[in-house]
Coordinates of C-alpha atoms in Angstrom, one line a residue:
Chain A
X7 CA 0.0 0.0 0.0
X8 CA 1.4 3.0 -1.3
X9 CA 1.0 5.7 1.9
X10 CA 2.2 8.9 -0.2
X11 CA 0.9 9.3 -3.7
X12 CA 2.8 11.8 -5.7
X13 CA 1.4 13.3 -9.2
X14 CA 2.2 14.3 -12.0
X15 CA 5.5 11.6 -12.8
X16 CA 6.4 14.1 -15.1
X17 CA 6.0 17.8 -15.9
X18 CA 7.0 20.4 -18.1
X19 CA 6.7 24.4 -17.4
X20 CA 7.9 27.2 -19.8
X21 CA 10.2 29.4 -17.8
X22 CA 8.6 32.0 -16.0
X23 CA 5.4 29.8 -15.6
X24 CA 4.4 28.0 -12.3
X25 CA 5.3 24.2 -11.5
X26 CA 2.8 22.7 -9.4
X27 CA 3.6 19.3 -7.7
X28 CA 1.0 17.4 -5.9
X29 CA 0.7 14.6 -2.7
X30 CA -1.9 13.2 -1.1
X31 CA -1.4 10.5 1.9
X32 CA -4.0 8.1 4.0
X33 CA -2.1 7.6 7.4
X34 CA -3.4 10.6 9.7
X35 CA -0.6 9.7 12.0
X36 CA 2.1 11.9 9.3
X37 CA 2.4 15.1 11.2
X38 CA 5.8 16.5 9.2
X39 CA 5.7 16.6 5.5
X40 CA 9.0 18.1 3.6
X41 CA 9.9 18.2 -0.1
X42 CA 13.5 16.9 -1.1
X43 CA 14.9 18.0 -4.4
X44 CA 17.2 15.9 -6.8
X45 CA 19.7 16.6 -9.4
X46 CA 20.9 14.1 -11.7
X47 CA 23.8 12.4 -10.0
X48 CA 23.3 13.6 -6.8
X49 CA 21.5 12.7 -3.7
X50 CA 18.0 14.4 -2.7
X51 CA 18.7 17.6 -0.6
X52 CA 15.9 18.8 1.7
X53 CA 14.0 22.2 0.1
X54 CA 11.1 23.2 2.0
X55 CA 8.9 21.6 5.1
X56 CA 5.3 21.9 7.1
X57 CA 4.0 20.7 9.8
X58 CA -0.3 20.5 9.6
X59 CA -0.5 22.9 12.4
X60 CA -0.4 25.5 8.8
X61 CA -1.7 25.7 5.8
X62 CA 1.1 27.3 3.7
X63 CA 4.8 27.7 4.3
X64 CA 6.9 29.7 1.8
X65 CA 10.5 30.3 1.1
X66 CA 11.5 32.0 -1.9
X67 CA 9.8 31.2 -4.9
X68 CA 8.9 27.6 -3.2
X69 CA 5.6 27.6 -1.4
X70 CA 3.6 24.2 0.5
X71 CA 0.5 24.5 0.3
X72 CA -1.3 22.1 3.1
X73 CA -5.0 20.7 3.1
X74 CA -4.9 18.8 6.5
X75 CA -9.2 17.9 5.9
X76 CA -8.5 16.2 2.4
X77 CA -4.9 14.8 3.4
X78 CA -3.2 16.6 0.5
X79 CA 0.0 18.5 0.3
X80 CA 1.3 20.3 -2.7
X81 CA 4.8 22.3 -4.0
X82 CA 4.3 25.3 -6.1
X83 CA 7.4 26.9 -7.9
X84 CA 6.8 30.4 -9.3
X85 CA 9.0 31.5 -12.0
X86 CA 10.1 28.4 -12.7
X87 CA 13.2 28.4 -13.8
X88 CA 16.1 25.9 -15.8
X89 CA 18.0 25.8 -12.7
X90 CA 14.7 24.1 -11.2
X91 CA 15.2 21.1 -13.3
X92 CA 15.3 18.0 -11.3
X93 CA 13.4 15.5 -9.7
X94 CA 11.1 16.4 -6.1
X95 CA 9.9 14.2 -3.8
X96 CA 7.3 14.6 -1.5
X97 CA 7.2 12.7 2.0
X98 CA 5.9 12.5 5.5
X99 CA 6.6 11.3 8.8
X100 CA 5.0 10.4 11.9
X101 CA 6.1 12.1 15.3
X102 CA 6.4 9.1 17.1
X103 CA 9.6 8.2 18.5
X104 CA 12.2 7.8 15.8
X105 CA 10.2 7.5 12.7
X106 CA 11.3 7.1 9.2
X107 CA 10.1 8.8 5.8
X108 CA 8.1 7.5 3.6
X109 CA 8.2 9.0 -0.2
X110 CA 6.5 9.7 -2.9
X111 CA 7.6 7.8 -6.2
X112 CA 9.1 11.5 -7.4
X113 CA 8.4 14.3 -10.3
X114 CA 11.0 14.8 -12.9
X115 CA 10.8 19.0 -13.8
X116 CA 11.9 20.1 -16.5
X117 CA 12.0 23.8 -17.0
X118 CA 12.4 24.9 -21.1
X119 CA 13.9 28.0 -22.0
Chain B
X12 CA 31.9 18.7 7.6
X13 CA 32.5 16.4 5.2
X14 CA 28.5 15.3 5.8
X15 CA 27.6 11.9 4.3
X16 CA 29.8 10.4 2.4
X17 CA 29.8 6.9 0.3
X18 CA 32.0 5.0 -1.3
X19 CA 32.2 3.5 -4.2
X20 CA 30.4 5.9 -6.4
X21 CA 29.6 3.0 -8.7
X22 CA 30.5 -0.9 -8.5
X23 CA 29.3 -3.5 -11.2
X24 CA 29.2 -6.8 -9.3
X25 CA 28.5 -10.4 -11.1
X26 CA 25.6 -12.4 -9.9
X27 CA 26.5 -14.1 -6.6
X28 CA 29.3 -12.4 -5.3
X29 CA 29.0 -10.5 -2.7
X30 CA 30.1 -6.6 -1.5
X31 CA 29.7 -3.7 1.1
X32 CA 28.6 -0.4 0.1
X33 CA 30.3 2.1 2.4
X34 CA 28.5 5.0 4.6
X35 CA 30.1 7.7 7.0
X36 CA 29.0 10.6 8.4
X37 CA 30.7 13.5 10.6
X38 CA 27.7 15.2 12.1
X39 CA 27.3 12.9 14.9
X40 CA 24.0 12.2 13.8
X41 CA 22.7 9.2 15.7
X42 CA 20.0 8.2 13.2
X43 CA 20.8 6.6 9.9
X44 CA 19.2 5.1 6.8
X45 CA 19.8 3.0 3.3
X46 CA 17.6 3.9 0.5
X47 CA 18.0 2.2 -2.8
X48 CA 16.0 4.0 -5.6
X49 CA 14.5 2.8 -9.0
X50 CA 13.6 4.3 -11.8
X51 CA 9.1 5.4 -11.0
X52 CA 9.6 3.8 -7.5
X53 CA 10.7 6.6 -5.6
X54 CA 13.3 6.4 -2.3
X55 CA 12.4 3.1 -0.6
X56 CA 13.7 2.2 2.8
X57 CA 15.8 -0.8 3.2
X58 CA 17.2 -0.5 6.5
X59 CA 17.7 1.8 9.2
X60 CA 19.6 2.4 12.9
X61 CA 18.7 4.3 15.9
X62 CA 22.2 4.0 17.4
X63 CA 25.2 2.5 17.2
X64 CA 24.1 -1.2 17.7
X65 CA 20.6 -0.8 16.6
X66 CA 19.3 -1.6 13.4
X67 CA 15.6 -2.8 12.1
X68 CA 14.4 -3.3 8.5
X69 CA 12.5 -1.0 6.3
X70 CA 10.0 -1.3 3.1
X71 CA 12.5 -3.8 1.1
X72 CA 15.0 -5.2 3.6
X73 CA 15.9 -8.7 1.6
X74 CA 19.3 -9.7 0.4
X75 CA 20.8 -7.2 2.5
X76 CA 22.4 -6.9 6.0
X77 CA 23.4 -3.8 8.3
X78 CA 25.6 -3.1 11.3
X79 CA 26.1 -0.3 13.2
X80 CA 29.0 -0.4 15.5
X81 CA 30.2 3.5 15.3
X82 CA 27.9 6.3 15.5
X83 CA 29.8 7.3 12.2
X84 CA 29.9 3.9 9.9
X85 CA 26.7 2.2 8.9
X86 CA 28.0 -0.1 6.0
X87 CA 25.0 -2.2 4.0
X88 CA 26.1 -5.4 2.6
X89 CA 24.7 -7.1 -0.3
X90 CA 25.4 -10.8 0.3
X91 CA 24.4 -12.6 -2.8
X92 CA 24.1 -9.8 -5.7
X93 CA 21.1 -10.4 -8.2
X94 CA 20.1 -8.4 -10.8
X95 CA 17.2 -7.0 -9.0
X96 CA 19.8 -5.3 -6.5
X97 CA 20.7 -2.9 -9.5
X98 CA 19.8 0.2 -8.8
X99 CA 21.1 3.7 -6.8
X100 CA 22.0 3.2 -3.3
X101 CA 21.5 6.4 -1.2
X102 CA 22.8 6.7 2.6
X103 CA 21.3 9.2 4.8
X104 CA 21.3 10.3 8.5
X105 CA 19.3 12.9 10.6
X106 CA 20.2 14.3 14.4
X107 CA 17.6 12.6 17.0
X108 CA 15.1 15.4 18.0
X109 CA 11.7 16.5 16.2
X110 CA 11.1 16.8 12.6
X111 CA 14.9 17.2 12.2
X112 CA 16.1 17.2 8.4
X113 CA 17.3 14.3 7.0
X114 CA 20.6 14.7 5.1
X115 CA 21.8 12.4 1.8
X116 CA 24.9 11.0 0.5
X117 CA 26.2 11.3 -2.9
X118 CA 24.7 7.8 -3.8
X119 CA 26.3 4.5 -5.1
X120 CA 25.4 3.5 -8.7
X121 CA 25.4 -0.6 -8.4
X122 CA 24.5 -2.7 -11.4
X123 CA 24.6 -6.5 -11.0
X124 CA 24.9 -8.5 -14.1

């Protein structure tokens, strides 16, 4: 059973336009949801992160939106740029203890000029 | 710091034979994880430590063994490669405390033939 669901697999934005990235999840237990980003050949590199206690969170150009009643979490990028080309991954946690993450299957971006 | 490092960056075993992919971090982190990651599968948990001589399984845990005798080192060994163990091994730890970020090594490309 897959706990986070992560759409769209892929996407393409012009630059300038808005990337939108979305999660949903079914274990009410998650209280800590972050996005990781990923360029090729590297190793996922934590970018932003709520907690359900808010509904949005931004930093920069990187905003969470959070919809704690329909269990849905989403990453918008405005002005989307080349640079922004990589992979994102949406995950959660539970605060219980030591807990681990469990991911989304990933969105490959890709920015054209 | 040096962070999370790996080693080898890429290996190419044959079928049987058997290796251990390296892990080290300098941040005195006491949590730690292995991740291997396939192409439309996302990150997927194959084992993880609490502490230096704790370890428990994750999502896909099979054919592979941990240790975790140094708050520093936590090697994963393949013991019996098959080609289904071909994929991107990813390392990562996190500092014990809430909704603390979880930091990624460089990754080891491993393909089994």
């Amino acid at each position: 059973q897959q706990q986070v669901k992560q759409s769209p697999q892929s996407l393409i934005v012009q630059k300038g336009g808005i990337s939108i990235i979305n999660c949903a999840y079914e274990n009410t237990a998650f209280d800590y949801f972050p996005w990781y980003q990923q360029f090729p050949g590297k190793g996922p590199a934590l970018l932003i992160a709520i907690r359900p206690d808010v509904s949005e969170k931004k930093e920069g150009r990187f905003t969470i939106s959070f919809n704690k009643s329909a269990k849905q979490f989403s990453l918008h990028i405005m002005d989307s740029q080349p640079g922004d080309s990589a992979t994102y991954f949406c995950a959660a946690r539970k605060n219980s203890g030591y807990s681990t993450l469990t991911f989304g299957k990933g969105t490959m971006l890709l920015v054209s000029p | 710091n040096a962070g999370v490092t790996q080693t080898p960056k890429f290996q190419v075993l044959k079928t049987g034979q058997s290796m251990t992919l390296q892990c080290a971090q300098d941040m005195n982190h006491e949590y730690m994880s292995w991740y291997r990651q396939d192409p439309g599968m996302g990150l997927r948990l194959i084992h993880y430590s609490v502490g230096a001589g704790i370890t428990d399984q994750g999502e896909v845990p099979n054919g592979y063994n941990v240790s975790r005798s140094t708050t520093e080192d936590f090697p994963l060994r393949l013991l019996s490669a098959a080609p289904s163990q071909t994929s991107v091994y990813f390392c990562a730890s996190t500092r014990s405390g809430y909704n603390n970020e979880q930091f990624f090594g460089p990754g080891t490309r491993l393909t089994v033939l």
